[in-house]
Amino acid sequence: MVEALIDGRASDCVPPDDRGLLYGDHQFETIAFVGGRAPLWELHMRRLARDCERLLIPPPDERVLAAECAMLAEGRSRCVVRISITRGSGGRAYEPPSRPVPRRILLRRPWPAALASARRDGIVLHSSPVRLAVGGPLAGIKHGNRLEQVLAAEHARRAGVDEAILFDIDGRLVEAIAGNLIVVVDGLAVTPARPGSGVAGVGLQALTERLGVILRETKLEAEDLGRAEAVMVINSVAGIRPAQRLDDRRLAIPGELRRWQRLWDELFECED
Amino acid sequence: MVEALIDGRASDCVPPDDRGLLYGDHQFETIAFVGGRAPLWELHMRRLARDCERLLIPPPDERVLAAECAMLAEGRSRCVVRISITRGSGGRAYEPPSRPVPRRILLRRPWPAALASARRDGIVLHSSPVRLAVGGPLAGIKHGNRLEQVLAAEHARRAGVDEAILFDIDGRLVEAIAGNLIVVVDGLAVTPARPGSGVAGVGLQALTERLGVILRETKLEAEDLGRAEAVMVINSVAGIRPAQRLDDRRLAIPGELRRWQRLWDELFECED
């Protein structure tokens, strides 16, 4: 049973001088497969190409990735494949080699547990004590430098909550640990504007571009969140999960969410 | 010839689910060994323990690290050993396991080439187009999220310079790609105050704490750098290298530098 492909070969062995390991020097995508198909494949591939370009990593051949993902997803009703494109080995310390040979690391993972109840009944959030750094060349990119998210997830685990709301150091609402946010304020569903940090999520993009849901990008702060009627977390694997609780406050689960979830399910399941 | 030790065993194989690879979820030290001895060992170990604590990674046993480094450095007049302490495998995506089992990855590297001439004649710097993000939980830590430095090093390579001066997004001078900065302004040697980003470097610490050089921490911006008489880069392996040129400007190599370099050499070589 192959669980990992490294440059196309079944392997459990990454060289210790891989730059992804040394410096987090890679881009990655975490892709949902249902019945061997990835409904959001094109959006993932578009982001992967764009982010590799921004990171100055030569992008991989999309057809090669598709064939390798198919090998990993074959025969499974649902699974997740993580693709990491590292800058490979070599170079002089931080300095990349002049002609980098990227390494493709593909990992199959099981479908997340308890997703149905999370989507139906909602998840418990807290406001993370971790504040995101602002600015720099990495904003918006799905890159391998994820220590802020790891620390926020560890704080959430210790607090016994499912997910966390992340603010940046200037007090602006940015995203969840593993997903973008939808916030209902004054009856209007909006998503935080993230100019200086956060990830441009494929799930959110699918919701607006593929499913036609209109979400204005708005600058949001703690005060806005304090009077929010509802909060939802969206990512490309888990879909849209409402928050049933944020810190000490119960939140509503809006009726509109159920319509979005139905659209999401149709996108994922009815095209088989 | 052993070049890598993973959890104490000669190996070229890191599991693809190591969190250091997935998320840059690790701390690291790059340690100079001269005649099998690491003159700055205690400073490296102090930072490693402090940074692991800040990253919520259980710190390794220092005696184990010392024994493993000795294996790698044995019989070499000079070499560099990189120690990475990753959070190991496991957990649920970003969320660490409740009882992480860290992985020790030690790599031996050759001594940097052309160091003597760089220290004598100076290196060529440019002001990097990469601006560092500000704030967040990682400031000061020697962690594995180094994409900003990788991008800055790639820009420096393309520009044909040896190193780069990094500013943050607020325009404050922070550090070099692989070292802290010493700047001589108005006849006074100072080092940039780095409250929101950068690394607390062991080389700089050795210079001030072990060699008694007094360097005031000062908030510096591009304007200060524009009237600097001299700029030096310091790290724990290369020691102190003066800049002979920064962008289009030639810089002086101060006489005081030669005294510091002698002190540094004594620390590294005369205790054998």
Coordinates of C-alpha atoms in Angstrom, one line a residue:
Chain A
M1 CA 0.0 0.0 0.0
V2 CA 1.8 3.1 -1.2
E3 CA 1.3 6.1 1.0
A4 CA 4.1 8.4 -0.2
L5 CA 5.6 9.1 -3.6
I6 CA 8.9 11.0 -3.8
D7 CA 9.7 12.1 -7.4
G8 CA 7.2 9.5 -8.5
R9 CA 8.6 6.5 -6.6
A10 CA 7.1 4.8 -3.6
S11 CA 9.5 5.8 -0.8
D12 CA 9.6 6.7 2.8
C13 CA 12.9 8.5 2.6
V14 CA 13.6 12.2 2.1
P15 CA 17.3 13.2 2.0
P16 CA 18.2 15.2 5.1
D17 CA 19.6 18.0 3.0
D18 CA 16.3 18.6 1.3
R19 CA 15.7 22.4 1.4
G20 CA 12.1 21.8 2.4
L21 CA 13.4 20.2 5.6
L22 CA 16.3 22.7 6.2
Y23 CA 14.3 25.9 5.6
G24 CA 10.7 25.2 5.0
D25 CA 11.7 25.9 1.4
H26 CA 8.6 24.6 -0.4
Q27 CA 5.1 25.2 -1.6
F28 CA 2.3 22.7 -0.8
E29 CA -1.3 21.8 -1.6
T30 CA -3.7 19.6 0.4
I31 CA -6.2 18.2 -2.0
A32 CA -9.5 16.4 -1.4
F33 CA -10.1 13.3 -3.6
V34 CA -13.6 11.8 -3.8
G35 CA -14.0 8.6 -5.8
G36 CA -10.5 9.2 -7.3
R37 CA -11.5 12.7 -8.5
A38 CA -10.3 16.1 -7.1
P39 CA -13.2 18.5 -7.7
L40 CA -11.0 21.5 -7.0
W41 CA -8.0 20.3 -8.9
E42 CA -7.8 23.3 -11.3
L43 CA -7.8 25.8 -8.5
H44 CA -5.1 23.9 -6.6
M45 CA -2.9 23.7 -9.7
R46 CA -3.4 27.4 -10.5
R47 CA -2.4 28.4 -6.9
L48 CA 0.6 26.0 -7.0
A49 CA 1.9 27.5 -10.2
R50 CA 1.4 31.1 -9.0
D51 CA 3.0 30.4 -5.6
C52 CA 6.0 28.5 -7.1
E53 CA 6.5 31.5 -9.3
R54 CA 6.4 33.9 -6.4
L55 CA 8.8 31.6 -4.5
L56 CA 11.1 31.4 -7.5
I57 CA 10.7 27.5 -7.5
P58 CA 10.4 26.0 -11.0
P59 CA 6.8 24.7 -11.2
P60 CA 6.2 21.0 -11.8
D61 CA 4.4 19.5 -14.8
E62 CA 0.8 19.3 -13.9
R63 CA 0.2 16.1 -15.8
V64 CA 2.9 14.4 -13.8
L65 CA 1.2 15.5 -10.6
A66 CA -2.2 14.3 -11.8
A67 CA -0.8 10.9 -12.7
E68 CA 0.9 10.5 -9.3
C69 CA -2.1 11.7 -7.4
A70 CA -4.2 9.2 -9.3
M71 CA -1.9 6.4 -8.1
L72 CA -2.3 7.4 -4.5
A73 CA -6.1 8.0 -4.6
E74 CA -7.0 4.9 -6.7
G75 CA -9.6 2.7 -5.2
R76 CA -10.4 5.0 -2.2
S77 CA -13.8 6.5 -1.8
R78 CA -12.3 9.5 -0.1
C79 CA -8.8 10.6 0.8
V80 CA -6.5 13.6 1.0
V81 CA -3.3 14.0 -1.0
R82 CA -0.7 16.5 0.1
I83 CA 1.7 17.7 -2.6
S84 CA 4.9 19.4 -1.5
I85 CA 7.1 21.0 -4.1
T86 CA 10.5 21.6 -2.4
R87 CA 13.4 23.4 -3.9
G88 CA 15.3 20.1 -3.8
S89 CA 18.8 19.7 -2.4
G90 CA 21.9 21.8 -2.9
G91 CA 22.9 25.5 -2.8
R92 CA 25.1 27.2 -0.3
A93 CA 23.1 27.4 2.9
Y94 CA 20.1 29.8 2.4
E95 CA 21.3 30.5 -1.2
P96 CA 19.5 28.2 -3.6
P97 CA 21.4 26.4 -6.4
S98 CA 21.5 28.3 -9.6
R99 CA 19.5 25.5 -11.3
P100 CA 17.3 24.0 -8.6
V101 CA 15.9 20.6 -9.2
P102 CA 12.6 20.6 -7.2
R103 CA 11.5 17.5 -5.4
R104 CA 7.9 16.3 -5.5
I105 CA 6.8 14.8 -2.2
L106 CA 3.2 13.4 -2.3
L107 CA 1.6 11.9 0.8
R108 CA -1.8 10.2 1.1
R109 CA -3.8 10.9 4.2
P110 CA -7.0 9.6 5.5
W111 CA -10.2 11.6 5.2
P112 CA -10.6 13.8 8.4
A113 CA -12.7 12.2 11.1
A114 CA -16.0 13.6 12.5
L115 CA -16.4 16.0 9.6
A116 CA -20.1 15.3 9.1
S117 CA -21.0 16.3 12.7
A118 CA -18.6 19.3 12.6
R119 CA -20.4 20.6 9.5
R120 CA -23.9 19.9 11.0
D121 CA -23.5 21.0 14.6
G122 CA -20.5 23.3 14.4
I123 CA -17.1 23.5 15.9
V124 CA -15.8 25.3 19.0
L125 CA -13.4 28.2 18.4
H126 CA -11.2 30.4 20.5
S127 CA -9.4 33.6 19.8
S128 CA -5.8 32.5 19.5
P129 CA -3.1 34.0 21.8
V130 CA -0.8 33.7 18.7
R131 CA -0.7 37.0 16.7
L132 CA 0.5 36.6 13.1
A133 CA 3.4 38.6 11.7
V134 CA 2.5 41.2 9.1
G135 CA 3.9 41.8 5.7
G136 CA 6.9 40.4 4.0
P137 CA 7.2 38.4 0.7
L138 CA 5.2 35.4 1.8
A139 CA 1.7 36.9 2.4
G140 CA -1.0 34.9 0.7
I141 CA 1.3 32.1 -0.4
K142 CA 0.7 28.4 0.6
H143 CA 4.3 28.0 1.6
G144 CA 6.0 25.6 4.0
N145 CA 6.7 28.1 6.8
R146 CA 3.9 27.2 9.1
L147 CA 5.2 27.5 12.6
E148 CA 2.7 30.3 13.4
Q149 CA -0.1 27.8 12.6
V150 CA 1.6 25.0 14.5
L151 CA 1.9 27.2 17.6
A152 CA -1.7 28.3 17.3
A153 CA -2.9 24.7 16.9
E154 CA -0.9 23.7 20.0
H155 CA -2.6 26.4 22.0
A156 CA -6.0 25.3 20.6
R157 CA -5.3 21.7 21.6
R158 CA -4.3 22.7 25.1
A159 CA -7.5 24.9 25.4
G160 CA -9.6 22.0 24.2
V161 CA -11.1 23.8 21.2
D162 CA -11.4 22.7 17.6
E163 CA -10.0 25.7 15.8
A164 CA -8.9 29.2 16.4
I165 CA -9.4 32.7 15.2
L166 CA -6.1 34.4 14.3
F167 CA -5.5 38.1 14.5
D168 CA -2.3 39.8 13.2
I169 CA -0.1 42.0 15.4
D170 CA -2.0 45.1 14.3
G171 CA -5.2 43.6 15.6
R172 CA -6.7 42.7 12.3
L173 CA -8.7 39.5 11.9
V174 CA -7.0 37.3 9.3
E175 CA -8.1 33.7 9.2
A176 CA -8.5 30.4 11.1
I177 CA -5.5 28.0 11.6
A178 CA -6.5 25.8 8.7
G179 CA -9.0 27.8 6.7
N180 CA -10.4 31.2 5.8
L181 CA -13.2 32.9 7.7
I182 CA -16.6 34.0 6.9
V183 CA -18.2 36.3 9.4
V184 CA -21.8 37.5 9.5
V185 CA -21.9 41.1 10.8
D186 CA -25.0 43.3 10.7
G187 CA -26.7 40.6 8.6
L188 CA -24.0 40.6 5.9
A189 CA -21.6 37.7 5.3
V190 CA -18.1 39.0 4.7
T191 CA -14.5 37.7 4.7
P192 CA -11.6 39.4 6.3
A193 CA -9.3 41.4 4.0
R194 CA -5.8 39.9 4.4
P195 CA -3.3 42.2 2.8
G196 CA -0.3 41.4 4.9
S197 CA -0.6 37.8 6.0
G198 CA -2.8 34.6 5.7
V199 CA -3.3 32.2 2.8
A200 CA -5.4 32.8 -0.3
G201 CA -7.5 29.7 0.3
V202 CA -8.8 27.4 -2.5
G203 CA -11.9 26.6 -0.5
L204 CA -12.9 30.2 -0.2
Q205 CA -12.1 30.7 -3.9
A206 CA -14.3 27.8 -4.9
L207 CA -17.2 29.2 -2.8
T208 CA -17.1 32.6 -4.5
E209 CA -15.9 31.7 -8.0
R210 CA -17.4 28.2 -8.6
L211 CA -20.5 28.4 -6.4
G212 CA -21.3 32.1 -6.9
V213 CA -21.5 33.1 -3.3
I214 CA -20.9 36.8 -2.9
L215 CA -18.6 37.7 0.0
R216 CA -17.2 41.2 0.4
E217 CA -13.6 41.5 1.6
T218 CA -13.7 43.7 4.7
K219 CA -11.2 44.9 7.2
L220 CA -12.3 43.4 10.5
E221 CA -11.1 43.7 14.0
A222 CA -11.9 42.2 17.4
E223 CA -14.8 44.7 17.9
D224 CA -16.4 43.5 14.7
L225 CA -16.0 39.9 15.7
G226 CA -17.5 40.7 19.1
R227 CA -20.8 41.6 17.5
A228 CA -20.7 38.9 14.8
E229 CA -23.9 36.8 14.6
A230 CA -22.1 33.9 13.0
V231 CA -18.6 32.7 12.1
M232 CA -17.7 30.0 9.6
V233 CA -14.4 28.3 8.7
I234 CA -13.9 27.2 5.1
N235 CA -11.1 25.1 3.6
S236 CA -10.9 22.9 0.5
V237 CA -11.0 19.6 2.3
A238 CA -13.5 20.2 5.2
G239 CA -15.8 22.5 3.3
I240 CA -17.7 25.0 5.4
R241 CA -18.0 24.4 9.1
P242 CA -20.0 26.8 11.3
A243 CA -18.8 27.9 14.8
Q244 CA -21.2 26.9 17.5
R245 CA -19.1 28.7 20.1
L246 CA -16.4 31.4 20.1
D247 CA -14.6 31.9 23.4
D248 CA -17.5 32.3 25.9
R249 CA -20.1 33.1 23.4
R250 CA -22.6 30.9 21.6
L251 CA -23.1 31.7 17.9
A252 CA -26.0 31.2 15.5
I253 CA -25.8 28.8 12.6
P254 CA -27.3 30.8 9.7
G255 CA -29.8 29.2 7.4
E256 CA -27.8 30.4 4.4
L257 CA -25.0 28.1 5.5
R258 CA -27.1 25.1 4.7
R259 CA -27.6 26.2 1.2
W260 CA -23.9 26.8 0.7
Q261 CA -23.1 23.3 2.2
R262 CA -25.6 21.8 -0.3
L263 CA -23.9 23.6 -3.2
W264 CA -20.5 22.3 -1.9
D265 CA -21.7 18.8 -1.6
E266 CA -23.1 18.9 -5.2
L267 CA -19.7 20.1 -6.4
F268 CA -18.0 17.3 -4.6
E269 CA -20.3 14.4 -5.1
C270 CA -22.8 14.8 -7.8
E271 CA -20.4 15.1 -10.7
D272 CA -19.2 11.6 -10.2
Chain B
M1 CA 32.2 8.5 6.1
V2 CA 29.2 9.5 8.2
E3 CA 27.7 12.8 7.1
A4 CA 24.3 12.7 8.7
L5 CA 23.0 11.3 12.0
I6 CA 19.3 10.9 12.5
D7 CA 18.4 10.2 16.1
G8 CA 22.0 9.1 16.6
R9 CA 22.2 6.7 13.7
A10 CA 24.0 7.1 10.4
S11 CA 21.2 7.6 7.9
D12 CA 20.2 9.5 4.8
C13 CA 16.5 9.0 5.3
V14 CA 14.1 11.4 7.0
P15 CA 10.4 10.2 7.0
P16 CA 8.3 12.3 4.7
D17 CA 5.8 13.0 7.5
D18 CA 8.4 14.7 9.7
R19 CA 6.9 17.9 10.8
G20 CA 10.2 19.8 10.1
L21 CA 9.6 18.9 6.5
L22 CA 5.8 19.5 6.5
Y23 CA 5.8 22.8 8.3
G24 CA 9.3 24.0 9.0
D25 CA 8.4 22.8 12.5
H26 CA 11.9 22.8 14.1
Q27 CA 14.7 24.7 15.7
F28 CA 18.3 24.6 14.5
E29 CA 21.8 25.5 15.3
T30 CA 24.8 25.7 12.9
I31 CA 27.9 25.1 14.9
A32 CA 31.6 25.7 14.0
F33 CA 34.0 22.9 15.0
V34 CA 37.7 23.5 15.1
G35 CA 39.9 20.6 15.9
G36 CA 36.9 18.7 17.1
R37 CA 36.0 21.5 19.5
A38 CA 33.1 23.9 19.3
P39 CA 34.2 27.2 21.0
L40 CA 30.7 28.6 21.1
W41 CA 29.0 25.3 22.2
E42 CA 27.5 26.7 25.4
L43 CA 25.9 29.7 23.7
H44 CA 24.4 27.5 21.0
M45 CA 23.0 25.1 23.6
R46 CA 21.6 27.9 25.7
R47 CA 19.8 29.3 22.6
L48 CA 18.6 25.8 21.5
A49 CA 17.1 25.2 24.9
R50 CA 15.4 28.7 25.1
D51 CA 14.1 28.5 21.5
C52 CA 12.7 24.9 21.9
E53 CA 10.9 26.2 25.0
R54 CA 9.4 29.1 23.0
L55 CA 8.4 26.7 20.2
L56 CA 6.9 24.2 22.7
I57 CA 9.3 21.5 21.5
P58 CA 10.8 19.3 24.2
P59 CA 14.5 20.1 24.3
P60 CA 17.0 17.3 23.6
D61 CA 19.6 16.1 26.1
E62 CA 22.7 18.3 25.6
R63 CA 25.1 15.4 26.4
V64 CA 23.6 13.3 23.6
L65 CA 24.0 16.2 21.2
A66 CA 27.6 16.6 22.3
A67 CA 28.4 13.0 21.7
E68 CA 26.8 12.9 18.3
C69 CA 28.5 16.1 17.2
A70 CA 31.8 14.7 18.4
M71 CA 31.2 11.7 16.1
L72 CA 30.7 13.9 13.1
A73 CA 33.5 16.3 13.8
E74 CA 36.1 13.7 14.7
G75 CA 39.3 13.9 12.8
R76 CA 38.5 17.1 10.9
S77 CA 40.5 20.2 11.4
R78 CA 37.4 22.4 10.7
C79 CA 33.8 21.6 9.9
V80 CA 30.3 22.8 10.5
V81 CA 27.6 20.7 12.1
R82 CA 24.0 21.7 11.7
I83 CA 21.6 20.4 14.5
S84 CA 17.9 20.4 13.7
I85 CA 15.4 19.5 16.4
T86 CA 12.1 18.8 14.7
R87 CA 8.9 18.1 16.4
G88 CA 9.0 14.6 15.0
S89 CA 6.1 12.9 13.2
G90 CA 2.5 12.7 14.1
G91 CA -0.3 15.0 15.1
R92 CA -3.3 16.1 13.1
A93 CA -2.1 18.4 10.4
Y94 CA -0.8 21.6 12.0
E95 CA -1.8 20.3 15.5
P96 CA 1.2 18.7 17.2
P97 CA 0.8 15.3 18.9
S98 CA 0.0 15.6 22.6
R99 CA 3.4 14.0 23.4
P100 CA 5.7 14.9 20.6
V101 CA 8.9 12.8 20.1
P102 CA 11.4 15.2 18.6
R103 CA 13.7 14.0 15.9
R104 CA 17.4 15.0 16.0
I105 CA 18.9 15.6 12.5
L106 CA 22.6 16.3 12.5
L107 CA 24.4 17.2 9.3
R108 CA 28.1 17.7 8.8
R109 CA 29.1 20.4 6.3
P110 CA 32.4 21.5 4.9
W111 CA 34.0 24.7 6.3
P112 CA 32.9 27.7 4.1
A113 CA 35.2 28.5 1.2
A114 CA 37.1 31.8 0.8
L115 CA 36.5 32.9 4.3
A116 CA 40.0 34.2 4.9
S117 CA 39.8 36.6 2.0
A118 CA 36.2 37.7 2.9
R119 CA 37.4 38.5 6.4
R120 CA 40.5 40.3 5.2
D121 CA 39.3 42.2 2.1
G122 CA 35.6 42.4 2.8
I123 CA 32.4 41.3 1.1
V124 CA 30.0 43.0 -1.3
L125 CA 26.5 43.8 0.0
H126 CA 23.3 45.1 -1.5
S127 CA 20.1 46.3 0.1
S128 CA 17.7 43.4 -0.4
P129 CA 14.4 43.9 -2.2
V130 CA 13.0 41.4 0.3
R131 CA 11.4 43.2 3.3
L132 CA 11.0 41.1 6.4
A133 CA 7.6 40.6 8.1
V134 CA 7.2 42.2 11.5
G135 CA 6.1 40.7 14.8
G136 CA 4.5 37.4 15.6
P137 CA 5.6 34.7 17.9
L138 CA 8.8 33.8 16.1
A139 CA 10.9 37.0 16.4
G140 CA 14.4 36.3 17.6
I141 CA 14.1 32.5 17.4
K142 CA 16.5 30.3 15.3
H143 CA 13.5 28.4 13.7
G144 CA 13.1 26.4 10.5
N145 CA 10.9 29.0 8.8
R146 CA 13.5 30.6 6.6
L147 CA 11.8 31.3 3.3
E148 CA 12.4 35.1 3.7
Q149 CA 16.2 34.4 4.0
V150 CA 16.1 32.0 1.0
L151 CA 14.3 34.5 -1.2
A152 CA 16.8 37.3 -0.1
A153 CA 19.7 34.9 -0.8
E154 CA 18.3 34.1 -4.3
H155 CA 18.0 37.9 -5.1
A156 CA 21.6 38.4 -3.8
R157 CA 22.8 35.5 -6.0
R158 CA 21.1 37.0 -9.1
A159 CA 22.6 40.4 -8.2
G160 CA 26.0 38.9 -7.9
V161 CA 26.7 40.1 -4.4
D162 CA 27.9 38.1 -1.4
E163 CA 25.3 39.1 1.3
A164 CA 22.4 41.4 1.8
I165 CA 21.1 44.0 4.2
L166 CA 17.5 43.3 5.3
F167 CA 15.0 45.9 6.3
D168 CA 11.6 45.0 7.7
I169 CA 8.3 46.3 6.2
D170 CA 8.4 49.3 8.5
G171 CA 11.8 50.4 7.0
R172 CA 13.9 49.3 10.0
L173 CA 17.3 47.8 9.5
V174 CA 17.2 44.2 10.9
E175 CA 20.1 42.0 10.0
A176 CA 22.0 40.3 7.1
I177 CA 20.7 37.1 5.5
A178 CA 23.0 34.9 7.5
G179 CA 24.3 37.1 10.3
N180 CA 23.7 40.1 12.5
L181 CA 25.0 43.6 11.5
I182 CA 27.4 46.0 13.1
V183 CA 27.2 49.5 11.7
V184 CA 29.6 52.4 12.4
V185 CA 27.6 55.7 12.4
D186 CA 29.1 58.9 13.6
G187 CA 32.2 57.0 14.7
L188 CA 30.2 54.7 17.0
A189 CA 29.8 51.0 16.4
V190 CA 26.1 49.9 17.0
T191 CA 23.9 47.0 16.1
P192 CA 20.3 47.3 14.9
A193 CA 17.6 46.8 17.6
R194 CA 15.4 43.9 16.3
P195 CA 12.2 43.9 18.4
G196 CA 9.9 42.3 15.8
S197 CA 12.0 40.1 13.6
G198 CA 15.5 38.7 13.0
V199 CA 17.5 36.1 14.9
A200 CA 19.3 36.6 18.2
G201 CA 22.7 35.5 16.8
V202 CA 25.3 33.5 18.7
G203 CA 28.1 35.2 16.9
L204 CA 27.0 38.7 18.0
Q205 CA 26.4 37.4 21.5
A206 CA 30.0 35.9 21.7
L207 CA 31.4 39.2 20.5
T208 CA 29.7 41.2 23.3
E209 CA 29.6 38.7 26.1
R210 CA 32.7 36.6 25.6
L211 CA 35.0 39.2 24.0
G212 CA 33.7 42.3 25.8
V213 CA 33.0 44.4 22.7
I214 CA 30.5 47.1 23.6
L215 CA 27.8 47.5 20.9
R216 CA 24.7 49.6 21.7
E217 CA 21.4 48.4 20.2
T218 CA 20.0 51.2 18.2
K219 CA 16.9 51.7 16.0
L220 CA 18.4 52.2 12.5
E221 CA 16.8 53.0 9.2
A222 CA 17.9 53.5 5.6
E223 CA 19.0 57.1 6.3
D224 CA 21.3 55.9 9.1
L225 CA 22.8 53.3 6.8
G226 CA 23.3 55.9 4.1
R227 CA 25.7 57.8 6.3
A228 CA 27.4 54.7 7.8
E229 CA 31.2 54.7 7.6
A230 CA 31.4 50.9 7.9
V231 CA 29.2 47.9 8.0
M232 CA 30.2 44.4 9.2
V233 CA 28.4 41.0 9.2
I234 CA 28.8 38.6 12.1
N235 CA 27.8 35.0 12.5
S236 CA 29.1 32.2 14.6
V237 CA 30.8 30.3 11.8
A238 CA 32.2 33.1 9.6
G239 CA 33.1 35.4 12.4
I240 CA 33.2 39.1 11.5
R241 CA 33.4 40.1 7.8
P242 CA 33.5 43.7 6.8
A243 CA 31.6 45.1 3.8
Q244 CA 33.9 46.6 1.2
R245 CA 30.9 47.8 -0.8
L246 CA 27.2 48.4 -0.2
D247 CA 25.1 49.0 -3.2
D248 CA 27.0 51.7 -5.2
R249 CA 29.1 52.9 -2.3
R250 CA 32.5 51.9 -1.1
L251 CA 32.8 51.5 2.7
A252 CA 35.8 51.8 5.0
I253 CA 37.2 48.8 6.9
P254 CA 37.7 50.1 10.4
G255 CA 41.0 49.4 12.3
E256 CA 38.9 48.3 15.3
L257 CA 37.7 45.4 13.2
R258 CA 41.1 43.9 13.1
R259 CA 41.3 43.9 16.9
W260 CA 37.9 42.1 17.1
Q261 CA 39.0 39.6 14.5
R262 CA 42.1 38.8 16.5
L263 CA 40.0 38.3 19.6
W264 CA 37.7 36.0 17.6
D265 CA 40.7 34.0 16.3
E266 CA 42.1 33.6 19.8
L267 CA 38.7 32.3 21.0
F268 CA 38.5 29.9 18.1
E269 CA 42.1 28.7 17.8
C270 CA 44.3 29.4 20.7
E271 CA 42.5 27.3 23.3
D272 CA 43.3 24.1 21.4

